[in-house]
PDB file of C-alpha atoms in Angstrom:
ATOM      1  CA  MET A1068      17.906  21.787   4.556  1.00 62.00           C
ATOM      2  CA  THR A1069      15.975  19.802   1.970  1.00 69.00           C
ATOM      3  CA  THR A1070      13.310  21.779  -0.321  1.00 91.00           C
ATOM      4  CA  THR A1071      12.389  20.196  -2.550  1.00 95.00           C
ATOM      5  CA  PHE A1072       9.848  16.851  -2.622  1.00 96.00           C
ATOM      6  CA  PRO A1073      10.987  13.387  -3.837  1.00 95.00           C
ATOM      7  CA  ASP A1074       9.391  12.194  -6.848  1.00 92.00           C
ATOM      8  CA  ILE A1075       8.043   9.201  -5.240  1.00 93.00           C
ATOM      9  CA  SER A1076       4.720   6.749  -5.303  1.00 96.00           C
ATOM     10  CA  ILE A1077       2.493   6.226  -2.711  1.00 97.00           C
ATOM     11  CA  SER A1078       0.838   3.019  -1.931  1.00 96.00           C
ATOM     12  CA  THR A1079      -2.634   2.120  -0.470  1.00 95.00           C
ATOM     13  CA  GLU A1080      -4.777  -0.665  -0.257  1.00 92.00           C
ATOM     14  CA  ARG A1081      -6.934   0.217  -3.317  1.00 96.00           C
ATOM     15  CA  LEU A1082      -5.067   3.605  -4.950  1.00 97.00           C
ATOM     16  CA  VAL A1083      -1.076   4.280  -5.884  1.00 98.00           C
ATOM     17  CA  LEU A1084      -0.609   8.200  -6.128  1.00 98.00           C
ATOM     18  CA  ARG A1085       2.151   8.265  -8.988  1.00 97.00           C
ATOM     19  CA  PRO A1086       3.480  11.553 -10.511  1.00 97.00           C
ATOM     20  CA  PHE A1087       1.318  12.173 -13.213  1.00 97.00           C
ATOM     21  CA  GLU A1088       2.430  10.853 -17.212  1.00 96.00           C
ATOM     22  CA  ASP A1089       1.268  12.108 -20.520  1.00 96.00           C
ATOM     23  CA  ALA A1090      -1.402   9.092 -21.229  1.00 97.00           C
ATOM     24  CA  ASP A1091      -3.082  11.169 -18.001  1.00 98.00           C
ATOM     25  CA  VAL A1092      -4.405  13.837 -20.250  1.00 98.00           C
ATOM     26  CA  PRO A1093      -7.343  12.557 -21.675  1.00 97.00           C
ATOM     27  CA  ALA A1094      -8.856  11.451 -18.389  1.00 97.00           C
ATOM     28  CA  TYR A1095      -7.156  14.384 -16.301  1.00 97.00           C
ATOM     29  CA  ALA A1096      -9.034  16.866 -19.040  1.00 97.00           C
ATOM     30  CA  GLU A1097     -12.120  14.684 -18.825  1.00 97.00           C
ATOM     31  CA  MET A1098     -12.469  15.131 -14.992  1.00 96.00           C
ATOM     32  CA  MET A1099     -11.556  18.736 -14.658  1.00 96.00           C
ATOM     33  CA  ASN A1100     -14.453  19.677 -16.658  1.00 95.00           C
ATOM     34  CA  ASP A1101     -16.820  18.335 -14.427  1.00 93.00           C
ATOM     35  CA  GLU A1102     -19.166  20.383 -13.407  1.00 91.00           C
ATOM     36  CA  MET A1103     -18.095  19.884  -9.681  1.00 91.00           C
ATOM     37  CA  VAL A1104     -14.919  20.673  -9.868  1.00 93.00           C
ATOM     38  CA  THR A1105     -15.658  23.909 -11.692  1.00 92.00           C
ATOM     39  CA  ALA A1106     -17.550  25.402  -8.884  1.00 93.00           C
ATOM     40  CA  TRP A1107     -15.395  24.623  -6.309  1.00 92.00           C
ATOM     41  CA  THR A1108     -12.031  25.196  -8.060  1.00 92.00           C
ATOM     42  CA  SER A1109     -10.139  27.891 -10.099  1.00 92.00           C
ATOM     43  CA  VAL A1110      -9.371  25.920 -13.362  1.00 92.00           C
ATOM     44  CA  PRO A1111      -9.984  27.434 -16.913  1.00 91.00           C
ATOM     45  CA  GLN A1112     -13.670  26.273 -18.207  1.00 88.00           C
ATOM     46  CA  PRO A1113     -13.786  24.814 -20.295  1.00 91.00           C
ATOM     47  CA  TYR A1114     -10.835  22.671 -19.038  1.00 94.00           C
ATOM     48  CA  THR A1115      -8.764  21.434 -22.554  1.00 96.00           C
ATOM     49  CA  GLU A1116      -6.282  18.854 -23.296  1.00 97.00           C
ATOM     50  CA  ALA A1117      -3.718  21.322 -24.211  1.00 97.00           C
ATOM     51  CA  ASP A1118      -4.777  22.522 -20.269  1.00 97.00           C
ATOM     52  CA  ALA A1119      -3.947  19.065 -19.274  1.00 97.00           C
ATOM     53  CA  ARG A1120      -0.685  18.426 -20.952  1.00 97.00           C
ATOM     54  CA  ASP A1121       0.825  21.796 -20.012  1.00 97.00           C
ATOM     55  CA  TRP A1122       0.061  20.832 -16.694  1.00 96.00           C
ATOM     56  CA  ILE A1123       1.282  17.200 -16.307  1.00 97.00           C
ATOM     57  CA  THR A1124       4.428  18.194 -18.402  1.00 97.00           C
ATOM     58  CA  ARG A1125       5.537  21.853 -17.283  1.00 97.00           C
ATOM     59  CA  LEU A1126       3.435  23.622 -14.406  1.00 96.00           C
ATOM     60  CA  ALA A1127       3.033  20.706 -12.073  1.00 96.00           C
ATOM     61  CA  PRO A1128       7.013  19.112 -12.234  1.00 96.00           C
ATOM     62  CA  ALA A1129       7.908  22.652 -11.903  1.00 96.00           C
ATOM     63  CA  GLU A1130       6.129  23.346  -9.064  1.00 96.00           C
ATOM     64  CA  ARG A1131       7.842  20.422  -6.892  1.00 96.00           C
ATOM     65  CA  THR A1132      11.357  20.908  -8.545  1.00 96.00           C
ATOM     66  CA  GLU A1133      11.302  24.908  -7.078  1.00 96.00           C
ATOM     67  CA  GLY A1134       9.940  23.504  -3.954  1.00 96.00           C
ATOM     68  CA  ARG A1135       6.589  24.472  -4.423  1.00 97.00           C
ATOM     69  CA  GLY A1136       4.665  21.030  -3.474  1.00 97.00           C
ATOM     70  CA  ILE A1137       3.738  18.223  -5.252  1.00 97.00           C
ATOM     71  CA  ALA A1138       0.944  17.345  -7.197  1.00 97.00           C
ATOM     72  CA  LEU A1139       0.254  13.505  -7.423  1.00 98.00           C
ATOM     73  CA  ALA A1140      -1.927  11.694  -9.513  1.00 98.00           C
ATOM     74  CA  VAL A1141      -4.477   8.989  -7.816  1.00 98.00           C
ATOM     75  CA  THR A1142      -5.235   5.944  -9.557  1.00 97.00           C
ATOM     76  CA  GLU A1143      -6.785   2.690  -9.045  1.00 96.00           C
ATOM     77  CA  PHE A1144      -4.505  -0.089  -8.096  1.00 95.00           C
ATOM     78  CA  LEU A1145      -6.507  -2.762  -9.775  1.00 93.00           C
ATOM     79  CA  THR A1146      -7.232  -0.983 -12.868  1.00 95.00           C
ATOM     80  CA  GLN A1147      -5.001   1.864 -13.161  1.00 95.00           C
ATOM     81  CA  ARG A1148      -7.311   4.331 -13.900  1.00 96.00           C
ATOM     82  CA  LEU A1149      -7.322   7.977 -13.115  1.00 97.00           C
ATOM     83  CA  VAL A1150      -9.109   8.447  -9.766  1.00 96.00           C
ATOM     84  CA  GLY A1151      -8.312  12.332  -8.712  1.00 97.00           C
ATOM     85  CA  VAL A1152      -5.350  14.371  -7.876  1.00 97.00           C
ATOM     86  CA  VAL A1153      -4.139  15.439  -4.300  1.00 97.00           C
ATOM     87  CA  HIS A1154      -2.372  18.475  -4.167  1.00 97.00           C
ATOM     88  CA  LEU A1155       0.484  19.779  -1.726  1.00 98.00           C
ATOM     89  CA  ARG A1156       1.206  23.262  -2.172  1.00 97.00           C
ATOM     90  CA  ASN A1157       2.224  26.479  -0.864  1.00 97.00           C
ATOM     91  CA  THR A1158       4.945  24.932   1.072  1.00 98.00           C
ATOM     92  CA  ASP A1159       6.596  26.338   3.718  1.00 97.00           C
ATOM     93  CA  TRP A1160      10.277  24.393   4.508  1.00 97.00           C
ATOM     94  CA  ARG A1161      10.926  26.452   8.024  1.00 96.00           C
ATOM     95  CA  VAL A1162       7.795  25.924   9.111  1.00 97.00           C
ATOM     96  CA  ARG A1163       7.284  22.469   7.649  1.00 97.00           C
ATOM     97  CA  ALA A1164       3.652  23.017   6.680  1.00 98.00           C
ATOM     98  CA  SER A1165       2.099  22.766   3.270  1.00 98.00           C
ATOM     99  CA  GLU A1166      -1.828  23.038   1.991  1.00 98.00           C
ATOM    100  CA  LEU A1167      -3.401  19.732   0.956  1.00 98.00           C
ATOM    101  CA  SER A1168      -6.520  19.724  -1.463  1.00 96.00           C
ATOM    102  CA  TYR A1169      -7.985  17.112  -3.661  1.00 96.00           C
ATOM    103  CA  VAL A1170     -10.102  16.627  -6.464  1.00 95.00           C
ATOM    104  CA  VAL A1171     -12.290  13.311  -7.379  1.00 95.00           C
ATOM    105  CA  ALA A1172     -13.870  12.100 -11.060  1.00 95.00           C
ATOM    106  CA  PRO A1173     -17.155  12.154 -11.087  1.00 94.00           C
ATOM    107  CA  TRP A1174     -17.349   8.207 -11.380  1.00 94.00           C
ATOM    108  CA  ALA A1175     -15.209   7.633  -8.263  1.00 94.00           C
ATOM    109  CA  ARG A1176     -17.065   9.848  -5.487  1.00 93.00           C
ATOM    110  CA  GLY A1177     -18.670   8.117  -2.510  1.00 91.00           C
ATOM    111  CA  GLU A1178     -16.230   5.244  -2.540  1.00 93.00           C
ATOM    112  CA  GLY A1179     -13.976   6.691   0.236  1.00 94.00           C
ATOM    113  CA  TYR A1180     -10.954   7.678  -2.449  1.00 96.00           C
ATOM    114  CA  ALA A1181      -9.977  11.245  -0.734  1.00 95.00           C
ATOM    115  CA  SER A1182     -10.503  10.106   2.325  1.00 96.00           C
ATOM    116  CA  GLU A1183      -7.857   7.260   1.577  1.00 97.00           C
ATOM    117  CA  ALA A1184      -5.781   9.651  -0.741  1.00 97.00           C
ATOM    118  CA  ALA A1185      -5.503  12.458   1.559  1.00 97.00           C
ATOM    119  CA  LEU A1186      -4.847  10.042   4.654  1.00 97.00           C
ATOM    120  CA  ALA A1187      -1.956   8.159   3.173  1.00 97.00           C
ATOM    121  CA  THR A1188      -0.591  11.830   1.466  1.00 97.00           C
ATOM    122  CA  ALA A1189      -0.593  13.121   5.585  1.00 97.00           C
ATOM    123  CA  GLN A1190       0.898  10.023   6.741  1.00 97.00           C
ATOM    124  CA  TRP A1191       3.740  10.202   4.443  1.00 97.00           C
ATOM    125  CA  LEU A1192       4.547  14.125   4.550  1.00 97.00           C
ATOM    126  CA  PHE A1193       4.232  13.817   8.416  1.00 97.00           C
ATOM    127  CA  ARG A1194       5.929  10.575   9.068  1.00 95.00           C
ATOM    128  CA  ASP A1195       8.464  10.358   6.145  1.00 96.00           C
ATOM    129  CA  GLN A1196       9.021  14.594   5.371  1.00 96.00           C
ATOM    130  CA  ALA A1197       8.818  15.361   9.027  1.00 96.00           C
ATOM    131  CA  PHE A1198       6.179  18.355   8.175  1.00 97.00           C
ATOM    132  CA  GLU A1199       4.323  19.689  11.521  1.00 98.00           C
ATOM    133  CA  ARG A1200       1.663  20.855   9.983  1.00 98.00           C
ATOM    134  CA  ILE A1201      -1.412  20.387   7.299  1.00 98.00           C
ATOM    135  CA  GLU A1202      -3.729  23.128   6.216  1.00 98.00           C
ATOM    136  CA  LEU A1203      -7.140  22.389   4.109  1.00 97.00           C
ATOM    137  CA  ARG A1204      -9.299  25.329   3.004  1.00 97.00           C
ATOM    138  CA  THR A1205     -13.004  24.336   1.732  1.00 96.00           C
ATOM    139  CA  ALA A1206     -14.975  26.507   0.336  1.00 95.00           C
ATOM    140  CA  ALA A1207     -18.378  27.169   2.624  1.00 94.00           C
ATOM    141  CA  ASP A1208     -20.936  25.139   0.290  1.00 92.00           C
ATOM    142  CA  ASN A1209     -18.674  22.988  -0.765  1.00 94.00           C
ATOM    143  CA  THR A1210     -19.805  19.952   2.093  1.00 93.00           C
ATOM    144  CA  ALA A1211     -18.063  16.800  -0.270  1.00 92.00           C
ATOM    145  CA  ALA A1212     -14.678  18.166   0.381  1.00 94.00           C
ATOM    146  CA  GLN A1213     -15.491  19.327   4.336  1.00 95.00           C
ATOM    147  CA  GLN A1214     -16.328  15.893   4.794  1.00 95.00           C
ATOM    148  CA  VAL A1215     -13.370  14.767   4.051  1.00 95.00           C
ATOM    149  CA  ALA A1216     -11.015  16.710   6.138  1.00 96.00           C
ATOM    150  CA  GLN A1217     -12.876  15.711   8.500  1.00 96.00           C
ATOM    151  CA  LYS A1218     -12.682  12.102   8.387  1.00 95.00           C
ATOM    152  CA  ILE A1219      -8.966  12.386   7.916  1.00 96.00           C
ATOM    153  CA  GLY A1220      -8.617  13.818  11.651  1.00 96.00           C
ATOM    154  CA  CYS A1221      -8.647  18.001  10.782  1.00 97.00           C
ATOM    155  CA  ILE A1222      -9.402  20.822  13.038  1.00 96.00           C
ATOM    156  CA  SER A1223     -11.862  23.370  12.278  1.00 97.00           C
ATOM    157  CA  GLU A1224      -9.778  26.739  12.941  1.00 97.00           C
ATOM    158  CA  GLY A1225     -12.259  29.526  11.504  1.00 97.00           C
ATOM    159  CA  VAL A1226     -13.684  31.070   8.524  1.00 97.00           C
ATOM    160  CA  LEU A1227     -12.310  33.080   6.081  1.00 97.00           C
ATOM    161  CA  ARG A1228     -14.558  36.254   5.138  1.00 97.00           C
ATOM    162  CA  GLY A1229     -15.553  36.662   1.409  1.00 96.00           C
ATOM    163  CA  ALA A1230     -12.096  35.006   0.334  1.00 95.00           C
ATOM    164  CA  TRP A1231     -12.989  32.424  -2.270  1.00 93.00           C
ATOM    165  CA  ILE A1232     -14.658  33.276  -5.585  1.00 94.00           C
ATOM    166  CA  ALA A1233     -17.011  29.549  -6.349  1.00 93.00           C
ATOM    167  CA  ARG A1234     -18.703  29.706  -9.918  1.00 92.00           C
ATOM    168  CA  MET A1235     -22.120  28.470 -10.237  1.00 89.00           C
ATOM    169  CA  ARG A1236     -24.688  27.790 -13.423  1.00 84.00           C
ATOM    170  CA  ASN A1237     -26.027  31.220 -14.347  1.00 80.00           C
ATOM    171  CA  GLY A1238     -29.928  29.914 -15.161  1.00 70.00           C
ATOM    172  CA  GLY A1239     -31.230  32.779 -17.200  1.00 59.00           C
ATOM    173  CA  ASP A1240     -27.743  31.931 -19.898  1.00 65.00           C
ATOM    174  CA  PRO A1241     -29.511  29.882 -22.362  1.00 58.00           C
ATOM    175  CA  PHE A1242     -25.666  29.052 -23.500  1.00 64.00           C
ATOM    176  CA  GLY A1243     -25.177  27.437 -19.623  1.00 66.00           C
ATOM    177  CA  GLY A1244     -22.728  29.620 -18.760  1.00 83.00           C
ATOM    178  CA  TRP A1245     -20.812  30.107 -14.565  1.00 87.00           C
ATOM    179  CA  LEU A1246     -21.699  32.992 -12.256  1.00 91.00           C
ATOM    180  CA  GLU A1247     -18.880  34.079 -10.178  1.00 92.00           C
ATOM    181  CA  VAL A1248     -20.060  34.277  -6.493  1.00 93.00           C
ATOM    182  CA  ARG A1249     -17.799  35.109  -3.738  1.00 96.00           C
ATOM    183  CA  THR A1250     -17.571  32.955  -0.763  1.00 95.00           C
ATOM    184  CA  ASP A1251     -16.404  32.427   2.761  1.00 97.00           C
ATOM    185  CA  LEU A1252     -13.313  29.553   3.152  1.00 96.00           C
ATOM    186  CA  ILE A1253     -13.107  27.226   5.892  1.00 97.00           C
ATOM    187  CA  VAL A1254     -10.169  26.743   7.261  1.00 98.00           C
ATOM    188  CA  TRP A1255      -8.839  23.115   8.927  1.00 98.00           C
ATOM    189  CA  SER A1256      -5.721  21.986   9.880  1.00 98.00           C
ATOM    190  CA  LEU A1257      -3.798  18.562  10.902  1.00 98.00           C
ATOM    191  CA  LEU A1258      -1.212  17.608  13.153  1.00 97.00           C
ATOM    192  CA  PRO A1259       0.650  14.583  13.646  1.00 96.00           C
ATOM    193  CA  GLU A1260      -0.580  13.955  16.724  1.00 95.00           C
ATOM    194  CA  ASP A1261      -4.377  14.877  15.148  1.00 95.00           C
ATOM    195  CA  LEU A1262      -4.377  11.154  12.842  1.00 91.00           C
ATOM    196  CA  GLU A1263      -4.010   9.427  16.618  1.00 84.00           C
ATOM    197  CA  GLY A1264      -8.194   9.989  15.964  1.00 69.00           C
ATOM    198  CA  VAL A1265      -8.720   9.222  12.708  1.00 75.00           C
ATOM    199  CA  SER A1266     -10.575   5.636  12.458  1.00 49.00           C
ATOM    200  CA  ASP A1267      -9.167   2.193  12.257  1.00 52.00           C
ATOM    201  CA  ASN A1268     -10.688   1.491   9.029  1.00 48.00           C
ATOM    202  CA  LEU A1269      -8.774   4.779   7.858  1.00 56.00           C
ATOM    203  CA  ALA A1270      -5.654   4.752   9.929  1.00 45.00           C
ATOM    204  CA  ASP A1271      -5.033   1.522   9.014  1.00 46.00           C
ATOM    205  CA  SER A1272      -4.863   1.379   5.496  1.00 47.00           C
ATOM    206  CA  GLY A1273      -1.127   2.150   5.782  1.00 47.00           C
ATOM    207  CA  PHE A1274       0.891   3.331   2.793  1.00 45.00           C
ATOM    208  CA  SER A1275       4.764   2.602   1.744  1.00 47.00           C
ATOM    209  CA  ALA A1276       6.697   5.109  -0.451  1.00 45.00           C
ATOM    210  CA  TYR A1277       9.076   4.108  -3.466  1.00 41.00           C
ATOM    211  CA  SER A1278      11.152   7.347  -4.498  1.00 37.00           C
ATOM    212  CA  ASP A1279      12.106   7.828  -8.131  1.00 36.00           C
ATOM    213  CA  TRP A1280       9.072   6.778  -9.732  1.00 32.00           C
ATOM    214  CA  ASN A1281       9.993   7.095 -13.303  1.00 28.00           C
TER     215      ASN A1281
END
């Protein structure tokens, strides 16, 4: 049984999802220092270029080769600019299930890039990899992430109470520090048949996958 995702690229009408490259380090570090990313993820703060390089050259490749998931850089087709990242993790090859998360750079928000990239990843995972379930977990107040989940056809399954630590600015800190706040997680699922309910504009965007991108 195959237990490793292929080294692939996925193309949509506006985007290319591909393996990370060394050249992505500066843009990735900048994106991961955005306040929205800091608030809703567990990335180090501040996020340095050394952190980005370690993720791109060591941690992300190891996750794929060890069968735990895959991280794809999301780039604009026309400009090749880094838009964000789509991440499959906690992959269960027997159940054929994986957890999906996504981050979008602040300059690229509001363009529907997260939905387009997440949907293309789901289509590839279901059709090419024969997976049967995708799970998403969004913090209770992270409405942007929840909107993406809804747009691609996810079904809300319930709430994990107090299951995540979010970060918020400490208003009393003159140096602009962060406070950690416990919050709930909303659990979403996406099954192959759920894609039938996705709007035509998203579902018809299509994708093509290319193995061995490098």
